[in-house]
Short mmCIF file of C-alpha atoms and ligand atoms in Angstrom, two decimals:
data_model
loop_
_atom_site.label_atom_id
_atom_site.label_comp_id
_atom_site.label_asym_id
_atom_site.label_seq_id
_atom_site.Cartn_x
_atom_site.Cartn_y
_atom_site.Cartn_z
CA MET A 1 0.00 0.00 0.00
CA ASN A 2 1.53 3.33 -1.07
CA THR A 3 0.39 5.64 1.74
CA LEU A 4 1.56 9.26 1.94
CA GLU A 5 3.79 8.30 4.86
CA ASN A 6 5.52 5.58 2.87
CA THR A 7 6.06 7.93 -0.05
CA VAL A 8 7.47 10.75 2.05
CA PHE A 9 9.69 8.75 4.36
CA SER A 10 10.49 5.80 2.10
CA GLY A 11 10.62 3.64 5.16
CA SER A 12 13.85 5.36 6.35
CA GLN A 13 14.67 5.78 10.03
CA PHE A 14 16.97 8.75 9.33
CA ARG A 15 16.89 11.47 11.96
CA GLY A 16 19.19 14.13 13.37
CA LYS A 17 21.91 16.17 11.70
CA SER A 18 22.32 16.05 7.96
CA LYS A 19 25.84 15.13 6.87
CA ILE A 20 25.00 16.39 3.40
CA LEU A 21 24.12 19.82 4.74
CA GLU A 22 27.52 19.95 6.46
CA ILE A 23 29.13 19.76 3.01
CA ILE A 24 27.07 22.70 1.76
CA ARG A 25 28.04 24.66 4.90
CA GLY A 26 31.71 24.16 4.01
CA ILE A 27 31.22 26.38 0.94
CA GLU A 28 29.27 28.97 2.93
CA ILE A 29 32.00 29.20 5.56
CA ASN A 30 34.72 29.39 2.91
CA LYS A 31 33.04 32.27 1.06
CA THR A 32 32.24 34.17 4.25
CA PHE A 33 35.83 33.79 5.44
CA ARG A 34 37.10 35.15 2.15
CA ALA A 35 34.97 38.26 2.63
CA ALA A 36 36.69 38.76 6.00
CA ILE A 37 40.10 38.50 4.31
CA LYS A 38 39.04 40.99 1.63
CA LEU A 39 37.82 43.39 4.31
CA GLU A 40 41.14 42.92 6.17
CA LEU A 41 39.15 42.27 9.34
CA PHE A 42 41.98 40.39 11.09
CA THR A 43 44.53 43.09 10.28
CA LEU A 44 42.11 45.68 11.71
CA LEU A 45 41.69 43.72 14.96
CA GLU A 46 45.39 43.10 15.57
CA PRO A 47 46.42 46.32 17.37
CA LYS A 48 43.52 46.15 19.83
CA PRO A 49 40.14 44.44 20.31
CA LEU A 50 37.18 46.37 18.86
CA THR A 51 33.42 46.46 19.39
CA LEU A 52 30.92 45.75 16.64
CA VAL A 53 30.18 49.47 16.26
CA GLU A 54 33.87 50.30 15.94
CA ILE A 55 34.35 47.55 13.35
CA LYS A 56 31.30 48.81 11.41
CA GLU A 57 32.72 52.33 11.28
CA ARG A 58 36.31 51.39 10.51
CA LEU A 59 35.34 49.00 7.69
CA GLU A 60 32.54 51.29 6.43
CA LEU A 61 29.92 48.52 6.59
CA HIS A 62 26.14 48.77 6.44
CA GLY A 63 25.71 46.98 9.77
CA ARG A 64 23.00 44.49 8.82
CA GLY A 65 24.30 40.97 9.41
CA LEU A 66 27.51 42.18 11.01
CA ASN A 67 26.76 40.54 14.38
CA ASP A 68 26.16 37.21 12.61
CA PHE A 69 29.28 37.67 10.49
CA LEU A 70 31.50 38.29 13.54
CA ASP A 71 29.87 35.71 15.80
CA LEU A 72 30.17 33.07 13.10
CA PHE A 73 33.95 33.42 13.45
CA VAL A 74 33.63 33.25 17.23
CA SER A 75 31.67 30.00 16.86
CA LEU A 76 34.37 28.64 14.55
CA GLY A 77 37.23 29.55 16.90
CA ILE A 78 38.63 32.11 14.44
CA LEU A 79 37.88 35.15 16.66
CA HIS A 80 37.49 35.74 20.41
CA ARG A 81 34.70 37.85 21.95
CA ASP A 82 35.23 38.99 25.55
CA ALA A 83 31.58 39.40 26.65
CA ASN A 84 27.98 39.48 25.44
CA GLY A 85 26.10 42.55 24.28
CA ILE A 86 26.88 45.73 22.43
CA ASP A 87 30.06 46.56 24.41
CA ALA A 88 31.65 43.17 23.72
CA ARG A 89 35.00 43.41 21.98
CA TYR A 90 36.25 41.11 19.24
CA SER A 91 39.91 40.08 18.99
CA ASN A 92 42.16 37.74 17.03
CA THR A 93 43.04 34.25 18.25
CA GLU A 94 46.70 33.22 18.31
CA GLU A 95 46.26 31.51 14.95
CA THR A 96 44.56 34.44 13.18
CA SER A 97 47.17 36.77 14.65
CA LEU A 98 49.96 34.62 13.27
CA PHE A 99 48.61 33.97 9.77
CA LEU A 100 46.03 36.60 8.85
CA VAL A 101 47.55 39.94 9.76
CA LYS A 102 48.94 41.76 6.73
CA GLY A 103 52.65 42.47 6.95
CA ARG A 104 53.35 39.66 9.42
CA PRO A 105 56.08 37.11 8.45
CA TYR A 106 53.61 34.19 8.18
CA TYR A 107 50.77 36.11 6.49
CA VAL A 108 48.74 33.81 4.19
CA GLY A 109 45.81 36.03 3.25
CA TRP A 110 46.79 35.87 -0.42
CA TRP A 111 46.18 32.11 -0.28
CA PHE A 112 42.48 32.95 -0.03
CA GLU A 113 42.63 35.43 -2.89
CA ASP A 114 44.80 34.13 -5.81
CA LYS A 115 45.48 30.57 -4.72
CA MET A 116 41.86 29.71 -3.89
CA GLN A 117 40.99 29.98 -7.57
CA VAL A 118 43.60 27.34 -8.36
CA ILE A 119 42.18 25.11 -5.62
CA GLU A 120 38.63 25.59 -6.90
CA GLN A 121 39.72 24.84 -10.46
CA SER A 122 41.55 21.61 -9.63
CA TRP A 123 38.99 20.28 -7.12
CA GLY A 124 36.30 21.15 -9.66
CA GLU A 125 37.89 18.52 -11.90
CA MET A 126 37.58 15.63 -9.43
CA TYR A 127 35.20 13.84 -11.78
CA HIS A 128 37.81 13.89 -14.56
CA ALA A 129 40.61 12.92 -12.17
CA LEU A 130 38.64 9.86 -11.13
CA LYS A 131 37.90 9.01 -14.76
CA THR A 132 41.47 9.49 -16.03
CA GLY A 133 43.78 9.16 -13.01
CA LYS A 134 45.62 12.25 -14.28
CA PRO A 135 46.53 15.52 -12.53
CA GLN A 136 43.92 18.20 -13.14
CA ARG A 137 45.42 21.53 -12.11
CA THR A 138 45.40 23.57 -15.32
CA ASP A 139 49.03 24.65 -15.19
CA LEU A 140 50.14 21.02 -14.72
CA LYS A 141 47.70 19.55 -17.24
CA ASP A 142 48.47 22.06 -19.97
CA THR A 143 52.25 22.03 -19.63
CA GLY A 144 52.90 18.47 -18.42
CA ASP A 145 55.26 20.21 -16.00
CA SER A 146 55.92 18.90 -12.48
CA LEU A 147 54.29 20.32 -9.35
CA PHE A 148 57.40 21.94 -7.92
CA ASN A 149 58.56 23.48 -11.21
CA VAL A 150 55.18 25.18 -11.46
CA ASN A 151 55.06 26.16 -7.79
CA TYR A 152 58.50 27.75 -8.09
CA ASP A 153 57.82 29.49 -11.40
CA SER A 154 58.42 32.91 -9.81
CA ASN A 155 59.46 34.24 -6.43
CA GLN A 156 55.84 35.21 -5.70
CA THR A 157 54.36 31.78 -6.54
CA ALA A 158 57.11 30.19 -4.43
CA LEU A 159 56.31 32.51 -1.52
CA VAL A 160 52.59 31.75 -1.73
CA PHE A 161 53.28 27.99 -1.79
CA ILE A 162 55.71 28.11 1.12
CA SER A 163 53.45 30.29 3.25
CA GLY A 164 50.57 27.86 2.61
CA MET A 165 52.82 25.00 3.77
CA ASN A 166 53.63 26.94 6.95
CA LEU A 167 49.92 27.50 7.65
CA ALA A 168 49.11 23.84 7.04
CA HIS A 169 51.96 22.41 9.12
CA PHE A 170 52.90 24.94 11.80
CA GLY A 171 50.67 23.33 14.45
CA SER A 172 51.81 19.77 13.80
CA PHE A 173 55.49 20.76 13.72
CA ARG A 174 55.14 22.53 17.07
CA SER A 175 53.30 19.55 18.52
CA PHE A 176 56.00 17.18 17.19
CA VAL A 177 59.00 19.08 18.55
CA GLU A 178 57.27 19.29 21.93
CA SER A 179 56.40 15.58 22.10
CA PHE A 180 59.28 13.70 20.43
CA ASP A 181 62.13 12.63 22.71
CA PHE A 182 65.26 14.15 21.17
CA SER A 183 67.36 13.64 24.32
CA SER A 184 69.56 10.86 22.89
CA TYR A 185 70.13 12.60 19.54
CA THR A 186 72.39 15.49 18.65
CA SER A 187 71.55 16.27 15.02
CA MET A 188 68.51 16.39 12.77
CA CYS A 189 67.88 17.09 9.09
CA ASP A 190 64.47 17.97 7.66
CA ILE A 191 64.40 16.64 4.10
CA GLY A 192 62.23 18.82 1.85
CA GLY A 193 62.24 21.37 4.66
CA GLY A 194 60.88 24.32 2.63
CA ASN A 195 61.76 27.56 4.43
CA GLY A 196 63.26 25.70 7.39
CA LEU A 197 60.30 25.96 9.76
CA LEU A 198 60.61 22.50 11.31
CA ALA A 199 64.41 22.67 11.64
CA ILE A 200 64.11 26.07 13.34
CA MET A 201 61.39 24.90 15.72
CA ALA A 202 63.36 21.76 16.65
CA ALA A 203 66.54 23.77 17.32
CA GLU A 204 64.66 26.36 19.38
CA HIS A 205 62.91 23.73 21.49
CA HIS A 206 65.97 21.47 21.95
CA ARG A 207 68.98 23.68 22.59
CA HIS A 208 71.45 20.76 22.26
CA LEU A 209 70.42 19.93 18.67
CA LYS A 210 72.19 20.93 15.46
CA CYS A 211 69.59 21.11 12.69
CA PHE A 212 69.60 21.20 8.89
CA SER A 213 66.89 21.94 6.37
CA PHE A 214 67.45 20.31 2.97
CA ASP A 215 65.51 21.50 -0.09
CA LEU A 216 65.88 22.50 -3.75
CA PRO A 217 68.39 25.28 -4.58
CA VAL A 218 65.61 27.47 -6.00
CA ILE A 219 64.13 28.04 -2.53
CA GLU A 220 67.32 28.04 -0.47
CA HIS A 221 67.13 31.81 0.05
CA PHE A 222 63.74 31.48 1.80
CA ALA A 223 65.26 29.12 4.37
CA LYS A 224 68.38 31.24 4.81
CA GLU A 225 66.27 34.35 5.38
CA LYS A 226 63.96 32.61 7.88
CA ILE A 227 66.91 31.15 9.82
CA GLU A 228 68.55 34.59 9.90
CA GLU A 229 65.28 36.29 10.90
CA CYS A 230 64.85 33.85 13.82
CA GLY A 231 68.46 34.40 14.93
CA ASP A 232 69.27 30.70 14.73
CA SER A 233 72.17 30.60 12.26
CA ASP A 234 74.56 29.17 14.86
CA ARG A 235 72.57 25.90 15.09
CA VAL A 236 70.40 25.74 11.94
CA SER A 237 71.71 25.57 8.36
CA ALA A 238 70.06 25.34 4.97
CA ILE A 239 71.41 22.71 2.58
CA SER A 240 70.60 22.82 -1.13
CA GLY A 241 70.14 19.68 -3.15
CA ASP A 242 67.87 17.28 -4.98
CA PHE A 243 66.70 14.52 -2.69
CA PHE A 244 66.61 12.00 -5.53
CA LYS A 245 70.12 12.80 -6.75
CA ASP A 246 72.11 13.88 -3.71
CA ASP A 247 73.03 11.94 -0.58
CA PHE A 248 71.26 12.86 2.64
CA PRO A 249 73.44 14.36 5.37
CA LYS A 250 74.58 11.93 8.08
CA VAL A 251 72.50 12.90 11.12
CA ASP A 252 70.79 11.10 14.03
CA VAL A 253 67.21 12.01 13.05
CA ILE A 254 65.84 12.53 9.55
CA THR A 255 62.42 14.13 9.27
CA MET A 256 60.22 14.39 6.17
CA GLY A 257 57.19 16.61 6.51
CA ASN A 258 54.55 15.99 3.86
CA ILE A 259 57.08 14.66 1.38
CA LEU A 260 56.30 11.00 0.72
CA HIS A 261 52.69 11.61 -0.36
CA ASP A 262 53.94 13.58 -3.39
CA TRP A 263 55.57 10.51 -4.91
CA SER A 264 54.87 7.05 -6.39
CA PRO A 265 55.37 3.87 -4.29
CA GLU A 266 58.78 3.29 -5.93
CA GLU A 267 59.90 6.86 -5.29
CA LYS A 268 58.67 6.69 -1.68
CA LYS A 269 60.85 3.62 -1.22
CA ILE A 270 63.90 5.35 -2.72
CA LEU A 271 63.54 8.24 -0.26
CA VAL A 272 63.04 5.95 2.74
CA LYS A 273 66.07 3.85 1.70
CA LYS A 274 68.23 6.98 1.38
CA ALA A 275 67.21 7.97 4.89
CA TYR A 276 68.03 4.48 6.17
CA ASP A 277 71.49 4.61 4.58
CA ALA A 278 72.24 8.04 6.07
CA LEU A 279 71.15 7.20 9.63
CA PRO A 280 73.34 5.58 12.31
CA GLU A 281 72.25 2.46 14.25
CA ASP A 282 69.27 3.53 16.47
CA GLY A 283 68.78 6.65 14.33
CA ALA A 284 65.19 7.64 13.58
CA LEU A 285 63.28 8.54 10.44
CA VAL A 286 60.20 10.62 11.22
CA ILE A 287 57.44 11.05 8.66
CA LEU A 288 55.09 13.91 9.49
CA GLU A 289 51.91 13.54 7.48
CA SER A 290 48.23 13.03 7.92
CA VAL A 291 48.77 9.25 8.02
CA ILE A 292 45.47 7.48 7.29
CA ASP A 293 43.95 5.22 9.97
CA ASN A 294 44.26 1.51 9.16
CA ASP A 295 40.48 1.09 8.81
CA ARG A 296 40.38 4.06 6.39
CA LYS A 297 37.24 5.28 8.13
CA SER A 298 38.04 8.30 10.24
CA ASN A 299 40.90 10.47 8.99
CA THR A 300 39.04 12.83 6.67
CA PRO A 301 42.02 15.28 6.37
CA GLY A 302 44.31 12.39 5.36
CA LEU A 303 41.86 11.10 2.76
CA LEU A 304 41.37 14.64 1.40
CA MET A 305 45.13 15.12 1.19
CA SER A 306 45.47 11.90 -0.77
CA LEU A 307 42.78 13.09 -3.21
CA HIS A 308 44.69 16.37 -3.45
CA MET A 309 47.69 14.33 -4.62
CA LEU A 310 45.44 12.72 -7.25
CA LEU A 311 44.70 16.21 -8.58
CA LEU A 312 48.30 17.47 -8.46
CA THR A 313 50.67 14.59 -9.14
CA GLU A 314 51.11 11.66 -11.54
CA GLU A 315 51.30 8.97 -8.86
CA GLY A 316 51.32 10.56 -5.41
CA CYS A 317 49.01 9.37 -2.61
CA ASP A 318 48.87 9.19 1.15
CA PHE A 319 49.19 5.93 3.11
CA THR A 320 47.96 4.12 6.20
CA GLU A 321 49.95 3.29 9.33
CA SER A 322 50.25 -0.37 8.19
CA GLU A 323 51.43 0.69 4.74
CA PHE A 324 54.04 2.90 6.41
CA GLU A 325 55.19 -0.02 8.57
CA LYS A 326 55.47 -2.34 5.56
CA LEU A 327 57.43 0.24 3.58
CA VAL A 328 60.01 1.02 6.26
CA LYS A 329 60.45 -2.60 7.34
CA GLU A 330 61.12 -3.66 3.72
CA VAL A 331 63.96 -1.15 3.69
CA GLY A 332 65.41 -2.50 6.97
CA PHE A 333 64.06 -0.36 9.82
CA ARG A 334 63.49 -2.55 12.90
CA LYS A 335 60.48 -0.98 14.59
CA ILE A 336 57.92 1.78 14.22
CA GLU A 337 55.95 4.05 16.50
CA ILE A 338 53.03 6.34 15.64
CA LEU A 339 52.82 9.57 17.65
CA ARG A 340 49.41 11.23 17.50
CA LEU A 341 50.02 14.94 17.30
CA ASP A 342 47.81 17.71 18.50
CA SER A 343 46.74 18.41 14.88
CA ASP A 344 45.53 16.55 11.78
CA SER A 345 48.95 14.93 11.36
CA SER A 346 50.82 12.07 12.98
CA ALA A 347 54.51 11.49 13.38
CA ALA A 348 55.26 8.04 12.00
CA VAL A 349 58.67 7.10 13.41
CA ALA A 350 60.89 4.30 12.09
CA TYR A 351 63.94 3.26 14.14
CA LYS A 352 67.02 1.78 12.46
C1 SAM B 401 54.69 19.47 0.25
S1 SAM B 401 56.12 20.44 0.47
C2 SAM B 401 56.45 20.18 2.20
C3 SAM B 401 57.28 21.27 2.80
C4 SAM B 401 57.54 21.09 4.31
N1 SAM B 401 58.26 19.89 4.59
C5 SAM B 401 56.24 21.11 5.06
O1 SAM B 401 55.77 20.03 5.49
O2 SAM B 401 55.64 22.18 5.21
C6 SAM B 401 57.34 19.43 -0.32
C7 SAM B 401 58.75 19.99 -0.24
O3 SAM B 401 59.62 19.11 -0.96
C8 SAM B 401 60.55 19.90 -1.68
N2 SAM B 401 61.07 19.11 -2.82
C9 SAM B 401 60.36 18.68 -3.88
N3 SAM B 401 61.17 17.99 -4.72
C10 SAM B 401 62.39 18.01 -4.17
C11 SAM B 401 63.64 17.45 -4.55
N4 SAM B 401 63.77 16.75 -5.67
N5 SAM B 401 64.71 17.66 -3.75
C12 SAM B 401 64.59 18.39 -2.60
N6 SAM B 401 63.42 18.93 -2.17
C13 SAM B 401 62.33 18.74 -2.95
C14 SAM B 401 59.73 21.09 -2.11
O4 SAM B 401 60.55 22.17 -2.48
C15 SAM B 401 58.88 21.35 -0.88
O5 SAM B 401 59.52 22.24 0.01
#
C-alpha cells in the first residue's frame, strides 16, 4: 500500500543532523571567510580588540548581518569575543594573529585570494581525475610540467606555496617538537624542509640539537632568510640539493614533513632507503603527514590530502599506518611508532 507516509519517508529511520548539509556549509564558511580576508578584518583587529560598532565604522559597513558575520567566526574559533552585548569586543586568536595579519612574516591572506581559484579549479575537476587518473590543475595539465617546477615558477608563486605550507603544518610541527624525545640525539635534518620551519622549531625547542633543512636550490634563500630572521644561524643551516640525486646528510634524526605523499610507491621507497642509509644504528626517520587510519574510516584530512595528490601529481598518494610499517620494514628499519600529534597529522617514526 503506497500511503503518503511511505512515499514521504520511504521507510527510512533517518533522523538528526544532515551530513550532506555539512558539506554545503563548508562552501558557505569558505566564502564568508574570504569576505573577511578581503575586508582585512583580522589586520584591523590586531592592534587592539574592537566592538561591533567600531568595526562597522572602521570598515565602512552597512551593519546588517555584522553581528552574525562576527559571531560566526567566534563559533568557529577564528575570533574571540570577551563578553555578550553591544560593548563586547572582538579580537584575534593566536592563529589568526599569526597567519592573517597583513605584513606579518607568516601572512597567508593571499592564499584565499589568488590561490583559492587554483584550488577551486583543480577540485572542480575531481570527476575527470577519477575518470582518467591524471593531474587536473590547469598549469600542470596544460604544460605536463611537475608540481614543484610550477610552484616555483616565480618568487611570488614560491612565496605563496611556502606560506601555505607553513599555515598547514605549523601546528603539527610545534606539537612534534614538543612531544618527540630528542634527548639521545644530537643532530637532525628535515628533508624537503621548505623555508626551514621545522628545523628552526626543533633547534629552538631542543637547545642541544644541530639542525639542517634540505631542499631544492631554488628556494634556499627562503630558508636562509627565515633562519637569519629567527636568529638561529649558529645551530640551523640550509642545505641545497635534490633529494633524488644527492646523498642525505649523516644525522641522528631525519624528518620528512609531507614529502612521501607527493611521490609514487617506488619513489617513496627510494627516499626511505636513502634515509636508512644516512642514519646511524638507532637513528630515527620521522614522517610527518596526515597518516590514514588503518580502517580508512576516520581520517578525513588524510583522505582529502590523498585526493589532493590525485589532482596534483602523476602517482602521489597518502598511506595508512600499516602501509608505512610495511614500507620502512622492507627497507630494513626494525620498529615503528606512531605519535598522535595535536593536529591533523601524525609522526610516524621508524627506528634503524
Ligand atoms: C609538500 S612540500 C612540504 C614542505 C615542508 N616539509 C612542510 O611540510 O611544510 C614538499 C617539499 O619538498 C621539496 N622538494 C620537492 N622535490 C624536491 C627534490 N627533488 N629535492 C629536494 N626537495 C624537494 C619542495 O621544495 C617542498 O619544500
